[in-house]
Structure formats: structure tokens, C-alpha cells
mmCIF file of C-alpha atoms in Angstrom:
data_model
loop_
_atom_site.group_PDB
_atom_site.id
_atom_site.type_symbol
_atom_site.label_atom_id
_atom_site.label_comp_id
_atom_site.label_asym_id
_atom_site.label_seq_id
_atom_site.Cartn_x
_atom_site.Cartn_y
_atom_site.Cartn_z
ATOM 1 C CA MET A 502 -17.046 22.395 -4.667
ATOM 2 C CA VAL A 503 -14.127 20.837 -2.518
ATOM 3 C CA HIS A 504 -10.769 21.777 -4.367
ATOM 4 C CA VAL A 505 -8.639 19.307 -2.812
ATOM 5 C CA LEU A 506 -4.476 19.756 -3.617
ATOM 6 C CA SER A 507 -3.211 16.549 -2.056
ATOM 7 C CA GLY A 508 -4.424 13.658 -0.756
ATOM 8 C CA ARG A 509 -2.911 11.392 1.910
ATOM 9 C CA ILE A 510 -4.282 8.553 4.255
ATOM 10 C CA LEU A 511 -3.096 8.431 7.929
ATOM 11 C CA LEU A 512 -2.276 5.079 9.861
ATOM 12 C CA ARG A 513 -1.349 5.005 13.356
ATOM 13 C CA PRO A 514 0.596 2.063 14.028
ATOM 14 C CA THR A 515 0.585 -0.142 17.117
ATOM 15 C CA ASP A 516 4.648 -0.618 16.758
ATOM 16 C CA PRO A 517 5.602 2.432 14.791
ATOM 17 C CA GLU A 518 9.638 1.196 13.910
ATOM 18 C CA ARG A 519 8.450 -1.887 12.668
ATOM 19 C CA SER A 520 5.588 -0.242 10.656
ATOM 20 C CA ARG A 521 7.974 1.903 9.094
ATOM 21 C CA VAL A 522 10.268 -1.340 8.789
ATOM 22 C CA PHE A 523 7.368 -3.174 6.767
ATOM 23 C CA TYR A 524 6.361 0.079 4.924
ATOM 24 C CA GLY A 525 9.823 1.660 3.316
ATOM 25 C CA GLU A 526 12.570 -1.321 3.697
ATOM 26 C CA GLN A 527 10.363 -4.573 3.138
ATOM 27 C CA LEU A 528 7.458 -2.541 0.511
ATOM 28 C CA GLY A 529 10.206 -0.014 -0.755
ATOM 29 C CA LEU A 530 7.683 2.684 -0.560
ATOM 30 C CA ALA A 531 10.097 6.058 -1.248
ATOM 31 C CA VAL A 532 9.587 8.438 1.864
ATOM 32 C CA TYR A 533 8.541 12.137 0.477
ATOM 33 C CA ARG A 534 9.213 13.469 4.261
ATOM 34 C CA GLU A 535 9.460 12.598 8.429
ATOM 35 C CA PHE A 536 9.246 14.939 10.864
ATOM 36 C CA GLY A 537 9.372 14.343 14.528
ATOM 37 C CA THR A 538 11.695 12.754 16.540
ATOM 38 C CA GLY A 539 12.091 9.376 18.942
ATOM 39 C CA PRO A 540 9.839 6.051 18.392
ATOM 40 C CA GLU A 541 6.277 7.865 16.962
ATOM 41 C CA ARG A 542 7.782 10.462 14.589
ATOM 42 C CA GLY A 543 6.242 10.421 11.263
ATOM 43 C CA THR A 544 6.952 9.656 8.251
ATOM 44 C CA VAL A 545 5.458 10.075 4.958
ATOM 45 C CA TYR A 546 5.665 7.812 1.930
ATOM 46 C CA PHE A 547 5.002 8.415 -1.679
ATOM 47 C CA ILE A 548 1.894 6.266 -3.059
ATOM 48 C CA GLY A 549 1.669 6.975 -6.443
ATOM 49 C CA GLY A 550 -0.801 10.000 -6.227
ATOM 50 C CA GLY A 551 -0.837 10.252 -2.705
ATOM 51 C CA HIS A 552 1.034 10.229 0.572
ATOM 52 C CA LEU A 553 1.017 7.275 3.182
ATOM 53 C CA GLU A 554 2.020 8.820 6.692
ATOM 54 C CA VAL A 555 2.812 6.214 9.471
ATOM 55 C CA SER A 556 3.095 8.422 12.238
ATOM 56 C CA GLY A 557 1.760 8.390 16.441
ATOM 57 C CA ARG A 558 1.123 5.225 18.061
ATOM 58 C CA SER A 559 -1.999 3.702 18.367
ATOM 59 C CA GLU A 560 -3.019 0.784 21.694
ATOM 60 C CA THR A 561 -5.211 -1.222 18.679
ATOM 61 C CA PRO A 562 -4.974 -1.589 15.249
ATOM 62 C CA PRO A 563 -6.960 0.140 12.438
ATOM 63 C CA SER A 564 -10.119 -0.739 11.694
ATOM 64 C CA PRO A 565 -10.802 -4.261 9.502
ATOM 65 C CA ALA A 566 -12.278 -1.489 7.151
ATOM 66 C CA VAL A 567 -9.465 0.143 6.208
ATOM 67 C CA ARG A 568 -7.589 -1.220 2.952
ATOM 68 C CA LEU A 569 -4.891 -0.194 1.058
ATOM 69 C CA TRP A 570 -4.993 -0.361 -2.983
ATOM 70 C CA LEU A 571 -1.338 0.158 -4.593
ATOM 71 C CA GLN A 572 -1.240 -0.387 -8.286
ATOM 72 C CA VAL A 573 2.187 -2.177 -9.447
ATOM 73 C CA GLU A 574 3.295 -2.721 -12.999
ATOM 74 C CA ASP A 575 4.105 -6.305 -12.518
ATOM 75 C CA VAL A 576 2.628 -8.218 -9.789
ATOM 76 C CA SER A 577 4.086 -11.544 -10.169
ATOM 77 C CA ALA A 578 7.501 -9.795 -9.923
ATOM 78 C CA ALA A 579 6.384 -7.607 -7.006
ATOM 79 C CA HIS A 580 5.219 -11.097 -5.280
ATOM 80 C CA ASP A 581 8.773 -12.644 -5.697
ATOM 81 C CA GLU A 582 10.445 -9.604 -4.910
ATOM 82 C CA LEU A 583 8.272 -9.424 -1.380
ATOM 83 C CA ARG A 584 8.283 -13.120 -1.049
ATOM 84 C CA GLY A 585 12.080 -12.942 -1.370
ATOM 85 C CA LYS A 586 11.902 -10.001 1.608
ATOM 86 C CA GLY A 587 9.930 -12.076 3.855
ATOM 87 C CA VAL A 588 6.923 -10.259 3.494
ATOM 88 C CA GLU A 589 4.054 -12.998 4.109
ATOM 89 C CA ILE A 590 1.443 -13.329 1.044
ATOM 90 C CA VAL A 591 -1.858 -13.675 2.129
ATOM 91 C CA ARG A 592 -2.995 -14.410 -0.863
ATOM 92 C CA PRO A 593 -0.633 -14.754 -4.333
ATOM 93 C CA PRO A 594 -1.309 -13.375 -7.468
ATOM 94 C CA VAL A 595 -4.774 -14.095 -9.381
ATOM 95 C CA ARG A 596 -6.533 -12.678 -12.227
ATOM 96 C CA GLU A 597 -9.831 -11.740 -11.424
ATOM 97 C CA PRO A 598 -12.779 -12.174 -13.272
ATOM 98 C CA TRP A 599 -13.085 -8.230 -13.552
ATOM 99 C CA GLY A 600 -9.717 -8.672 -15.439
ATOM 100 C CA LEU A 601 -7.441 -7.230 -12.624
ATOM 101 C CA ILE A 602 -4.680 -9.478 -11.452
ATOM 102 C CA GLU A 603 -4.475 -8.798 -7.414
ATOM 103 C CA MET A 604 -2.173 -10.062 -4.921
ATOM 104 C CA TRP A 605 -3.548 -9.445 -1.004
ATOM 105 C CA ILE A 606 -0.471 -9.208 1.836
ATOM 106 C CA ALA A 607 -1.085 -7.430 5.257
ATOM 107 C CA ASP A 608 1.130 -4.437 7.056
ATOM 108 C CA PRO A 609 2.099 -5.703 10.764
ATOM 109 C CA ASP A 610 -1.451 -4.274 12.233
ATOM 110 C CA GLY A 611 -2.958 -6.918 9.637
ATOM 111 C CA VAL A 612 -3.919 -4.016 7.728
ATOM 112 C CA PRO A 613 -4.891 -5.736 3.902
ATOM 113 C CA ILE A 614 -3.139 -4.425 0.796
ATOM 114 C CA VAL A 615 -4.024 -5.053 -2.139
ATOM 115 C CA LEU A 616 -1.569 -5.264 -5.117
ATOM 116 C CA VAL A 617 -2.839 -4.872 -8.628
ATOM 117 C CA GLU A 618 -1.564 -5.156 -11.936
ATOM 118 C CA VAL A 619 -3.611 -2.936 -15.148
ATOM 119 C CA PRO A 620 -3.228 -5.146 -17.939
ATOM 120 C CA ALA A 621 -2.598 -2.950 -20.898
ATOM 121 C CA GLU A 622 -6.341 -4.193 -22.360
ATOM 122 C CA HIS A 623 -8.253 -3.544 -19.287
ATOM 123 C CA PRO A 624 -10.818 -0.420 -19.066
ATOM 124 C CA ILE A 625 -9.073 0.843 -16.315
ATOM 125 C CA ARG A 626 -6.255 1.644 -18.910
ATOM 126 C CA TYR A 627 -7.461 1.746 -22.239
ATOM 127 C CA ARG A 628 -10.731 2.691 -23.451
ATOM 128 C CA PRO A 629 -10.791 2.930 -27.600
ATOM 129 C CA GLY A 630 -12.538 6.070 -29.306
ATOM 130 C CA ILE A 631 -12.297 8.284 -26.033
#
């Protein structure tokens, strides 16, 4: 059995500074650590139980199969805050048939990001008898 001590998502953006502005300033993710110098320096952000590292540079955007799922306390508040910061809202908050409230945005390279609110009564949060 592999005993994982920590997890991280690694993105190699086409424009590292633009991505640092997006994740750090517009989304407001807290910085865990930074390393290196120059335009391709690395920045690692906290994302709940893991980390998102934005470092290096790629000539092409990440695969369309890459997606980020970030849980927030209040999707409506996140919607208003992000819209106020100029983040393009791909899809406003919607209560899905499975009970989660989801809003979609994308990072500067088009990586889809779903912001999810898990209502208090949803089985992910509340499982009576367990």
C-alpha cells in the first residue's frame, strides 16, 4: 500500500505571471511556498487538503481532460466576488440534480474549474447513523 503524505496538482501554464495573478489575486488562493526566480519561478497555493503548484512554462495549454474541483462555503458569494474581480464566469451557480450547487470558471489557459457548495443536508456532508 502506498502511504501518501501529501498531494499536489502541477500546472505548467503558457503565461506563468498571468496564471499567478489569476490564482493568487483573482481567486485569492493562499500561498504555501514559492521557489526559484524569474518568470518561470514556482508558486504553490493551498487548495483545501492539497496544493496547486504553478511553475515552469508550457508552449501549449494543459489537456482539456484536466479539471479542478474546489469546494467553497458559499458559491453565490464566490460568484459575486469573482465577477467583481473580472473573472469570467463560464456558468453561474446552479443546483445540480445530484444536490450540489456548482459554478464554472476557467483559468487563463482554459482549465475548467468548478466551484462547489455542498449543502448541509447533502449526503457528502451529512450521513445519519454514521
